[in-house]
Amino acid sequence: MANVTVIGAQWGDEGKGKIVDWLASRADAVVRFQGGHNAGHTLVVDGTTYKISLVPSGIVTGTLSIIGNGVVLDPWALKAEVEKLEGQGVTITDDNLAVADNCPLILPLHRDLDGLREAAAGSGKIGTTGRGIGPAYEDKVGRRAIRVCDLAHLDALEPQLDRLCAHHDALRAGFEQEPVDREALLAELREIAPFVLKYAQPVWKRLKKVRKAGAKVLFEGAQGVLLDVDHGTYPFVTSSNTVSGSAASGSGLGPNATGFVLGIVKAYTTRVGSGPFPTELEDEIGQTLGERGHEFGVVTGRKRRVGWFDAVLVRQTCAISGVTGIALTKIDVLDGFEKVKICTGYRLNGKVYDYLPSHAAEQAACEPIYEEMDGWQGTTAGARSWADLPAQAIKYIQRIQELIETPVALVSTSPEREDTILVRDPFED
């Protein structure tokens, strides 16, 4: 049995939640390995909708769910999400939820700084969620982060607070804000500490034990490869590495543990926030796709930008992340269109590109080259086999496979878990 790593192969919002939930029901452990509570997953199980931002999606099925060290953890967001899920009937205990004790914490001062920067950025706005993710990662790299394990040693926190506040007080002064209230911060940490610590442990050790027992591990990525801080549309990216390779460093297991890499790909393209988007549609077709696909961010409620499928980008992200096979989602949103288009290249300064350049200005100037195909009038919604799909929909899927040079492993035809066409089982690879 192979382990499976799930990543978004576009700008996030590809429908990872449903796929991870479907896979989690067959896994023994699900691990989040990067990002924070800026990642939103929607799960629909037996007609009940669960909106999850931080806890791994496997928690709904009772699967062991682990928040790895590569995640930045907002302890108050964790408490709120656990309580919300428990209110929906989900059982959460220290048996089925584990938090890496070396996770850096997102603090109120990180949220403050995130908001202050975005407000002052003018045309340079990144379009962050304002939840403090970036500033928390900065403090991790700057070696001044407060981590989960520190919650058990708050009486000895003064040296770390000195380092942390020396940095943040200077930044706050630049925004004409008062220095960090250290006593108030300590009081908040003392209040939340008991809740977080009951789940805290060296998860690398737990995972080693799970793996040694022959269990199947599912690594759950957040956002998408085009938001990777190295490989995405920089600077309009997230603050972590979203590629599959991060599963190793963000969980404490070695790179040979990642197994089958499943890239989640929407049958069209969306992104939230600022930044280049070559195939963006700002016409009636874009409006229709957005309405049919209910394209609003799970975390922020922001309307997503919508466009035709971009095979150039997905071919690039599959190569960068070593994708073994893709899960194609939301094919039903394209039902009924007379024509559908796929971007096969870009024009830039009189040249044709088969990849997205690295420079932001060049990315913004790329003009898509489209291949047009006939649409289909039948419905794909709820299909569970190839025989249930219209012939032209199958042609569309096959053409995507060819252009991105990566096979389709499964097709999702609705938010419901069982409405899935399995072509290749990732756990049996």
Short mmCIF file of C-alpha atoms in Angstrom, two decimals:
data_model
loop_
_atom_site.label_atom_id
_atom_site.label_comp_id
_atom_site.label_asym_id
_atom_site.label_seq_id
_atom_site.Cartn_x
_atom_site.Cartn_y
_atom_site.Cartn_z
CA MET A 1 0.00 0.00 0.00
CA ALA A 2 1.31 3.46 -0.91
CA ASN A 3 1.06 6.64 1.11
CA VAL A 4 -0.62 9.51 -0.73
CA THR A 5 0.22 13.22 -0.81
CA VAL A 6 -2.56 15.55 -1.95
CA ILE A 7 -1.71 19.01 -3.26
CA GLY A 8 -3.56 21.74 -5.13
CA ALA A 9 -2.14 22.04 -8.66
CA GLN A 10 -3.57 25.51 -9.37
CA TRP A 11 -4.09 28.52 -7.07
CA GLY A 12 -5.90 26.53 -4.39
CA ASP A 13 -9.68 26.12 -4.04
CA GLU A 14 -9.60 23.09 -6.37
CA GLY A 15 -11.91 20.96 -4.23
CA LYS A 16 -9.21 19.25 -2.15
CA GLY A 17 -11.54 18.88 0.84
CA LYS A 18 -13.87 16.42 -0.87
CA ILE A 19 -10.99 14.39 -2.34
CA VAL A 20 -9.09 14.29 0.95
CA ASP A 21 -12.26 13.26 2.75
CA TRP A 22 -12.82 10.49 0.20
CA LEU A 23 -9.24 9.25 0.61
CA ALA A 24 -9.24 9.75 4.39
CA SER A 25 -11.99 7.17 4.77
CA ARG A 26 -9.41 4.64 3.51
CA ALA A 27 -6.34 6.03 5.29
CA ASP A 28 -5.07 5.37 8.80
CA ALA A 29 -3.70 8.88 9.37
CA VAL A 30 -4.14 12.30 7.72
CA VAL A 31 -1.40 14.93 8.09
CA ARG A 32 -1.49 18.69 7.41
CA PHE A 33 2.08 19.72 6.61
CA GLN A 34 2.05 23.46 5.79
CA GLY A 35 -0.02 26.64 5.85
CA GLY A 36 -2.37 27.75 8.57
CA HIS A 37 -6.04 28.54 9.01
CA ASN A 38 -5.98 30.54 5.77
CA ALA A 39 -6.82 27.29 3.96
CA GLY A 40 -10.50 26.43 3.63
CA HIS A 41 -11.88 22.97 2.86
CA THR A 42 -15.56 22.20 2.42
CA LEU A 43 -16.70 18.62 3.03
CA VAL A 44 -20.20 17.32 2.29
CA VAL A 45 -20.84 13.98 4.00
CA ASP A 46 -24.31 12.42 3.96
CA GLY A 47 -25.82 15.83 3.29
CA THR A 48 -23.98 17.58 6.14
CA THR A 49 -21.55 20.37 5.23
CA TYR A 50 -18.38 20.82 7.25
CA LYS A 51 -16.14 23.86 6.73
CA ILE A 52 -12.61 23.22 7.94
CA SER A 53 -9.62 25.55 7.93
CA LEU A 54 -7.02 24.04 10.25
CA VAL A 55 -7.91 20.56 11.48
CA PRO A 56 -7.09 17.85 8.90
CA SER A 57 -10.11 16.74 6.89
CA GLY A 58 -9.80 13.18 8.18
CA ILE A 59 -11.23 14.21 11.54
CA VAL A 60 -14.78 13.98 10.16
CA THR A 61 -14.33 10.25 9.49
CA GLY A 62 -12.63 9.65 12.84
CA THR A 63 -9.26 9.07 11.16
CA LEU A 64 -6.14 10.00 13.13
CA SER A 65 -5.57 13.64 12.18
CA ILE A 66 -2.20 15.29 12.66
CA ILE A 67 -1.15 18.94 12.43
CA GLY A 68 2.51 18.79 11.44
CA ASN A 69 5.36 21.09 12.37
CA GLY A 70 5.24 22.82 8.97
CA VAL A 71 1.92 24.42 9.93
CA VAL A 72 1.70 27.76 11.76
CA LEU A 73 -0.94 27.30 14.43
CA ASP A 74 -3.42 29.86 15.71
CA PRO A 75 -4.39 28.23 19.03
CA TRP A 76 -7.61 30.23 19.34
CA ALA A 77 -8.65 29.27 15.81
CA LEU A 78 -7.93 25.62 16.67
CA LYS A 79 -10.17 25.80 19.74
CA ALA A 80 -12.98 27.49 17.82
CA GLU A 81 -12.82 24.93 14.99
CA VAL A 82 -12.74 21.94 17.33
CA GLU A 83 -15.73 23.27 19.24
CA LYS A 84 -17.63 23.95 16.00
CA LEU A 85 -16.99 20.42 14.71
CA GLU A 86 -17.97 18.91 18.04
CA GLY A 87 -21.20 20.90 17.79
CA GLN A 88 -21.85 19.10 14.49
CA GLY A 89 -21.41 15.74 16.17
CA VAL A 90 -17.74 15.06 15.34
CA THR A 91 -15.84 13.31 18.13
CA ILE A 92 -12.41 14.88 18.75
CA THR A 93 -10.02 13.58 21.39
CA ASP A 94 -6.28 13.32 21.90
CA ASP A 95 -6.59 9.84 20.37
CA ASN A 96 -7.63 11.14 16.95
CA LEU A 97 -6.10 14.65 16.91
CA ALA A 98 -2.40 15.38 17.42
CA VAL A 99 -0.56 18.70 17.15
CA ALA A 100 3.20 18.89 16.62
CA ASP A 101 4.79 20.32 19.74
CA ASN A 102 7.28 22.21 17.55
CA CYS A 103 4.59 24.11 15.59
CA PRO A 104 5.12 27.89 15.64
CA LEU A 105 2.16 29.85 17.01
CA ILE A 106 0.21 32.60 15.29
CA LEU A 107 -0.28 35.34 17.90
CA PRO A 108 -2.58 38.39 17.98
CA LEU A 109 0.44 40.57 17.15
CA HIS A 110 0.86 38.63 13.87
CA ARG A 111 -2.72 39.37 12.87
CA ASP A 112 -2.19 43.03 13.77
CA LEU A 113 0.93 43.28 11.60
CA ASP A 114 -0.74 41.49 8.68
CA GLY A 115 -3.60 43.98 8.66
CA LEU A 116 -1.40 47.05 9.13
CA ARG A 117 0.84 46.08 6.22
CA GLU A 118 -1.99 45.35 3.82
CA ALA A 119 -3.74 48.61 4.70
CA ALA A 120 -0.55 50.56 4.01
CA ALA A 121 0.47 48.69 0.85
CA GLY A 122 -1.71 50.61 -1.63
CA SER A 123 -1.25 49.15 -5.13
CA GLY A 124 1.26 46.69 -3.70
CA LYS A 125 -1.41 44.73 -1.80
CA ILE A 126 -0.84 40.97 -1.87
CA GLY A 127 -4.42 40.10 -0.94
CA THR A 128 -3.69 38.11 2.23
CA THR A 129 -6.44 36.70 4.45
CA GLY A 130 -5.23 38.98 7.26
CA ARG A 131 -4.88 36.04 9.63
CA GLY A 132 -1.22 36.53 10.50
CA ILE A 133 0.15 33.60 8.50
CA GLY A 134 3.03 35.46 6.82
CA PRO A 135 4.26 37.31 9.91
CA ALA A 136 4.20 34.03 11.88
CA TYR A 137 6.39 32.32 9.28
CA GLU A 138 8.72 35.33 9.33
CA ASP A 139 9.17 34.92 13.07
CA LYS A 140 9.81 31.20 12.62
CA VAL A 141 12.60 31.88 10.14
CA GLY A 142 13.83 34.79 12.28
CA ARG A 143 14.17 32.38 15.23
CA ARG A 144 11.94 34.38 17.52
CA ALA A 145 8.72 32.31 17.29
CA ILE A 146 6.81 31.04 20.29
CA ARG A 147 5.99 27.39 19.67
CA VAL A 148 3.44 24.92 21.00
CA CYS A 149 6.00 23.37 23.37
CA ASP A 150 6.61 26.80 24.91
CA LEU A 151 3.04 26.79 26.23
CA ALA A 152 4.20 24.30 28.87
CA HIS A 153 6.98 26.68 29.96
CA LEU A 154 5.34 30.11 30.03
CA ASP A 155 7.13 31.11 33.25
CA ALA A 156 10.44 30.88 31.36
CA LEU A 157 9.28 32.79 28.27
CA GLU A 158 10.94 36.13 28.99
CA PRO A 159 14.04 35.70 26.75
CA GLN A 160 11.84 34.71 23.79
CA LEU A 161 9.48 37.59 24.45
CA ASP A 162 12.47 39.94 24.47
CA ARG A 163 13.50 38.77 20.98
CA LEU A 164 9.94 38.80 19.69
CA CYS A 165 9.03 42.22 21.04
CA ALA A 166 12.29 43.86 19.98
CA HIS A 167 11.27 43.05 16.42
CA HIS A 168 7.54 43.75 16.60
CA ASP A 169 7.72 46.89 18.74
CA ALA A 170 9.95 48.50 16.10
CA LEU A 171 7.52 47.57 13.34
CA ARG A 172 4.52 48.74 15.35
CA ALA A 173 6.21 52.08 16.02
CA GLY A 174 6.56 52.55 12.28
CA PHE A 175 2.79 52.18 12.00
CA GLU A 176 2.27 54.50 14.99
CA GLN A 177 1.00 51.65 17.15
CA GLU A 178 1.62 51.01 20.85
CA PRO A 179 4.25 48.37 21.79
CA VAL A 180 3.16 44.79 22.37
CA ASP A 181 1.36 44.39 25.72
CA ARG A 182 3.48 41.54 27.05
CA GLU A 183 1.37 40.89 30.12
CA ALA A 184 -1.84 40.72 28.10
CA LEU A 185 -0.19 38.32 25.63
CA LEU A 186 1.04 36.09 28.46
CA ALA A 187 -2.43 36.07 30.01
CA GLU A 188 -3.98 34.98 26.70
CA LEU A 189 -1.39 32.24 26.28
CA ARG A 190 -1.95 30.96 29.83
CA GLU A 191 -5.67 30.75 29.14
CA ILE A 192 -5.36 28.82 25.86
CA ALA A 193 -2.37 26.63 26.83
CA PRO A 194 -4.27 23.77 28.56
CA PHE A 195 -6.51 23.27 25.51
CA VAL A 196 -3.61 23.08 23.02
CA LEU A 197 -1.27 21.06 25.20
CA LYS A 198 -3.68 18.15 25.55
CA TYR A 199 -3.15 17.48 21.81
CA ALA A 200 0.58 18.37 21.69
CA GLN A 201 3.21 15.70 21.10
CA PRO A 202 6.26 14.90 18.94
CA VAL A 203 4.21 13.90 15.92
CA TRP A 204 7.25 12.66 14.00
CA LYS A 205 7.45 9.89 16.60
CA ARG A 206 3.74 9.12 16.32
CA LEU A 207 4.02 8.97 12.55
CA LYS A 208 7.07 6.73 12.70
CA LYS A 209 5.09 4.28 14.82
CA VAL A 210 2.07 4.47 12.49
CA ARG A 211 4.21 3.90 9.42
CA LYS A 212 6.13 1.04 11.02
CA ALA A 213 2.80 -0.69 11.62
CA GLY A 214 2.14 -0.60 7.86
CA ALA A 215 -0.53 2.06 8.06
CA LYS A 216 -1.56 4.25 5.11
CA VAL A 217 -0.72 7.92 5.59
CA LEU A 218 -2.44 10.70 3.69
CA PHE A 219 -0.57 14.03 3.53
CA GLU A 220 -2.96 16.94 3.05
CA GLY A 221 -1.64 20.11 1.45
CA ALA A 222 -3.23 23.54 1.65
CA GLN A 223 -3.53 26.25 -1.02
CA GLY A 224 -1.96 25.33 -4.38
CA VAL A 225 1.40 25.10 -6.13
CA LEU A 226 0.87 28.46 -7.86
CA LEU A 227 0.83 30.00 -4.37
CA ASP A 228 4.11 28.35 -3.36
CA VAL A 229 6.52 30.96 -1.99
CA ASP A 230 9.25 29.74 -4.37
CA HIS A 231 7.39 28.36 -7.38
CA GLY A 232 4.20 30.43 -7.43
CA THR A 233 3.24 33.80 -8.93
CA TYR A 234 5.54 35.71 -6.57
CA PRO A 235 4.94 38.02 -4.73
CA PHE A 236 1.23 37.13 -4.94
CA VAL A 237 1.75 33.87 -3.07
CA THR A 238 1.33 32.35 0.35
CA SER A 239 4.14 32.21 2.93
CA SER A 240 4.95 28.50 2.80
CA ASN A 241 6.08 25.86 0.32
CA THR A 242 2.93 24.21 -0.99
CA VAL A 243 4.69 21.67 -3.24
CA SER A 244 4.62 17.96 -2.41
CA GLY A 245 8.23 17.96 -1.19
CA SER A 246 7.13 19.94 1.88
CA ALA A 247 5.24 16.90 3.18
CA ALA A 248 8.54 15.45 4.36
CA SER A 249 9.92 18.50 6.17
CA GLY A 250 6.50 19.61 7.43
CA SER A 251 5.66 16.30 9.10
CA GLY A 252 8.96 14.86 10.29
CA LEU A 253 8.90 11.87 7.93
CA GLY A 254 11.50 11.42 5.23
CA PRO A 255 10.93 12.17 1.53
CA ASN A 256 10.46 8.48 0.74
CA ALA A 257 7.24 8.55 2.76
CA THR A 258 5.24 10.84 0.46
CA GLY A 259 4.20 8.10 -1.96
CA PHE A 260 1.66 8.76 -4.71
CA VAL A 261 1.38 12.52 -5.38
CA LEU A 262 -2.20 13.41 -6.30
CA GLY A 263 -2.63 16.87 -7.81
CA ILE A 264 -6.13 18.31 -7.45
CA VAL A 265 -7.14 20.20 -10.58
CA LYS A 266 -10.35 22.11 -11.26
CA ALA A 267 -11.83 21.66 -14.77
CA TYR A 268 -11.48 25.42 -15.18
CA THR A 269 -9.30 27.92 -13.28
CA THR A 270 -9.89 30.21 -10.28
CA ARG A 271 -7.86 32.32 -7.92
CA VAL A 272 -8.56 34.53 -4.91
CA GLY A 273 -6.83 37.84 -4.32
CA SER A 274 -4.40 39.85 -6.40
CA GLY A 275 -1.89 38.69 -8.99
CA PRO A 276 -1.58 37.55 -12.60
CA PHE A 277 -4.25 35.30 -14.12
CA PRO A 278 -3.77 34.78 -17.88
CA THR A 279 -7.10 33.07 -18.62
CA GLU A 280 -9.30 35.25 -16.41
CA LEU A 281 -12.79 35.86 -17.80
CA GLU A 282 -14.50 39.11 -16.87
CA ASP A 283 -17.48 38.53 -19.16
CA GLU A 284 -20.79 36.69 -19.00
CA ILE A 285 -19.09 33.29 -19.33
CA GLY A 286 -16.89 34.05 -16.32
CA GLN A 287 -19.93 35.18 -14.37
CA THR A 288 -21.76 31.95 -15.25
CA LEU A 289 -18.83 29.74 -14.26
CA GLY A 290 -18.49 31.57 -10.94
CA GLU A 291 -22.18 31.27 -10.12
CA ARG A 292 -22.43 27.59 -11.09
CA GLY A 293 -19.25 26.73 -9.22
CA HIS A 294 -20.24 28.75 -6.12
CA GLU A 295 -16.85 30.41 -6.33
CA PHE A 296 -16.50 32.12 -3.00
CA GLY A 297 -13.60 31.55 -0.59
CA VAL A 298 -14.35 29.20 2.32
CA VAL A 299 -12.22 31.25 4.74
CA THR A 300 -12.93 34.83 3.67
CA GLY A 301 -16.07 34.64 1.56
CA ARG A 302 -14.25 36.59 -1.14
CA LYS A 303 -15.48 36.13 -4.68
CA ARG A 304 -13.01 34.10 -6.71
CA ARG A 305 -11.73 35.20 -10.09
CA VAL A 306 -12.66 32.69 -12.80
CA GLY A 307 -11.19 31.63 -16.14
CA TRP A 308 -10.78 28.83 -18.67
CA PHE A 309 -8.58 25.83 -17.91
CA ASP A 310 -4.88 26.71 -18.21
CA ALA A 311 -2.95 23.61 -19.32
CA VAL A 312 0.34 25.54 -19.34
CA LEU A 313 0.13 26.26 -15.62
CA VAL A 314 -1.01 22.77 -14.64
CA ARG A 315 1.69 21.09 -16.74
CA GLN A 316 4.21 23.30 -14.91
CA THR A 317 2.85 22.60 -11.42
CA CYS A 318 2.66 18.85 -12.06
CA ALA A 319 6.31 18.84 -13.11
CA ILE A 320 7.44 20.94 -10.12
CA SER A 321 5.56 18.79 -7.62
CA GLY A 322 6.23 15.40 -9.20
CA VAL A 323 2.51 14.70 -9.58
CA THR A 324 1.76 11.03 -10.23
CA GLY A 325 -1.85 11.59 -11.27
CA ILE A 326 -4.52 14.27 -11.04
CA ALA A 327 -7.99 14.38 -9.55
CA LEU A 328 -10.15 16.49 -11.87
CA THR A 329 -12.94 18.32 -10.02
CA LYS A 330 -16.01 20.38 -10.92
CA ILE A 331 -16.36 19.02 -14.45
CA ASP A 332 -20.14 19.43 -13.96
CA VAL A 333 -19.75 23.24 -13.88
CA LEU A 334 -18.95 23.11 -17.61
CA ASP A 335 -22.16 21.22 -18.48
CA GLY A 336 -24.22 22.90 -21.19
CA PHE A 337 -21.60 25.20 -22.69
CA GLU A 338 -21.68 25.20 -26.49
CA LYS A 339 -17.90 25.66 -26.63
CA VAL A 340 -15.14 25.23 -24.04
CA LYS A 341 -11.57 26.50 -24.23
CA ILE A 342 -8.19 25.32 -22.96
CA CYS A 343 -5.12 27.53 -22.79
CA THR A 344 -2.19 25.80 -24.54
CA GLY A 345 0.44 28.58 -24.51
CA TYR A 346 1.10 32.30 -24.04
CA ARG A 347 2.09 35.17 -26.29
CA LEU A 348 4.51 37.64 -24.77
CA ASN A 349 6.44 40.34 -26.64
CA GLY A 350 5.96 38.57 -29.95
CA LYS A 351 7.11 35.18 -28.65
CA VAL A 352 5.18 32.04 -27.75
CA TYR A 353 5.86 30.54 -24.29
CA ASP A 354 5.03 27.02 -23.12
CA TYR A 355 5.60 27.99 -19.47
CA LEU A 356 4.83 30.89 -17.13
CA PRO A 357 7.83 33.26 -16.78
CA SER A 358 9.07 34.06 -13.28
CA HIS A 359 8.90 37.88 -13.42
CA ALA A 360 5.62 39.38 -12.16
CA ALA A 361 5.37 41.95 -14.96
CA GLU A 362 5.87 39.28 -17.63
CA GLN A 363 3.32 37.03 -15.95
CA ALA A 364 0.79 39.87 -15.99
CA ALA A 365 1.46 40.55 -19.69
CA CYS A 366 1.01 36.94 -20.88
CA GLU A 367 -1.81 36.55 -23.41
CA PRO A 368 -3.42 33.09 -23.53
CA ILE A 369 -3.44 31.00 -26.70
CA TYR A 370 -6.63 28.94 -26.75
CA GLU A 371 -7.69 25.65 -28.23
CA GLU A 372 -11.47 25.50 -28.62
CA MET A 373 -13.53 22.32 -28.27
CA ASP A 374 -17.20 21.48 -28.58
CA GLY A 375 -19.01 21.42 -25.26
CA TRP A 376 -21.62 18.88 -24.17
CA GLN A 377 -25.33 19.17 -23.51
CA GLY A 378 -25.77 16.18 -21.21
CA THR A 379 -24.96 16.27 -17.52
CA THR A 380 -21.86 15.00 -15.75
CA ALA A 381 -23.22 15.78 -12.27
CA GLY A 382 -23.20 12.74 -10.01
CA ALA A 383 -21.51 10.46 -12.57
CA ARG A 384 -19.71 7.50 -11.03
CA SER A 385 -18.38 5.78 -14.16
CA TRP A 386 -17.08 6.75 -17.61
CA ALA A 387 -20.30 5.35 -19.08
CA ASP A 388 -22.25 8.05 -17.22
CA LEU A 389 -20.32 10.88 -18.94
CA PRO A 390 -21.23 12.52 -22.27
CA ALA A 391 -18.77 11.58 -25.01
CA GLN A 392 -17.57 15.16 -25.45
CA ALA A 393 -16.87 15.49 -21.73
CA ILE A 394 -14.64 12.42 -21.97
CA LYS A 395 -12.82 14.03 -24.93
CA TYR A 396 -12.27 17.16 -22.85
CA ILE A 397 -10.78 15.15 -19.98
CA GLN A 398 -8.57 13.17 -22.36
CA ARG A 399 -7.32 16.37 -23.98
CA ILE A 400 -6.41 17.80 -20.58
CA GLN A 401 -4.39 14.65 -19.83
CA GLU A 402 -2.48 15.03 -23.07
CA LEU A 403 -1.72 18.72 -22.57
CA ILE A 404 -0.58 18.51 -18.95
CA GLU A 405 1.39 15.30 -19.60
CA THR A 406 -0.06 13.71 -16.47
CA PRO A 407 -2.76 11.01 -16.25
CA VAL A 408 -6.15 11.45 -14.58
CA ALA A 409 -6.44 9.24 -11.48
CA LEU A 410 -10.00 10.19 -10.60
CA VAL A 411 -12.80 12.55 -11.58
CA SER A 412 -15.06 14.30 -9.07
CA THR A 413 -18.57 15.06 -10.33
CA SER A 414 -20.22 16.69 -7.29
CA PRO A 415 -19.37 17.73 -3.72
CA GLU A 416 -20.71 14.38 -2.44
CA ARG A 417 -18.03 11.90 -1.45
CA GLU A 418 -19.30 8.99 -3.52
CA ASP A 419 -19.80 10.95 -6.75
CA THR A 420 -16.32 10.03 -7.95
CA ILE A 421 -15.00 8.14 -10.97
CA LEU A 422 -11.94 6.14 -9.94
CA VAL A 423 -9.44 5.53 -12.72
CA ARG A 424 -6.38 4.67 -10.65
CA ASP A 425 -6.41 4.06 -6.91
CA PRO A 426 -3.65 6.16 -5.29
CA PHE A 427 -3.45 3.84 -2.29
CA GLU A 428 -2.95 0.80 -4.52
CA ASP A 429 -0.18 2.30 -6.66
#
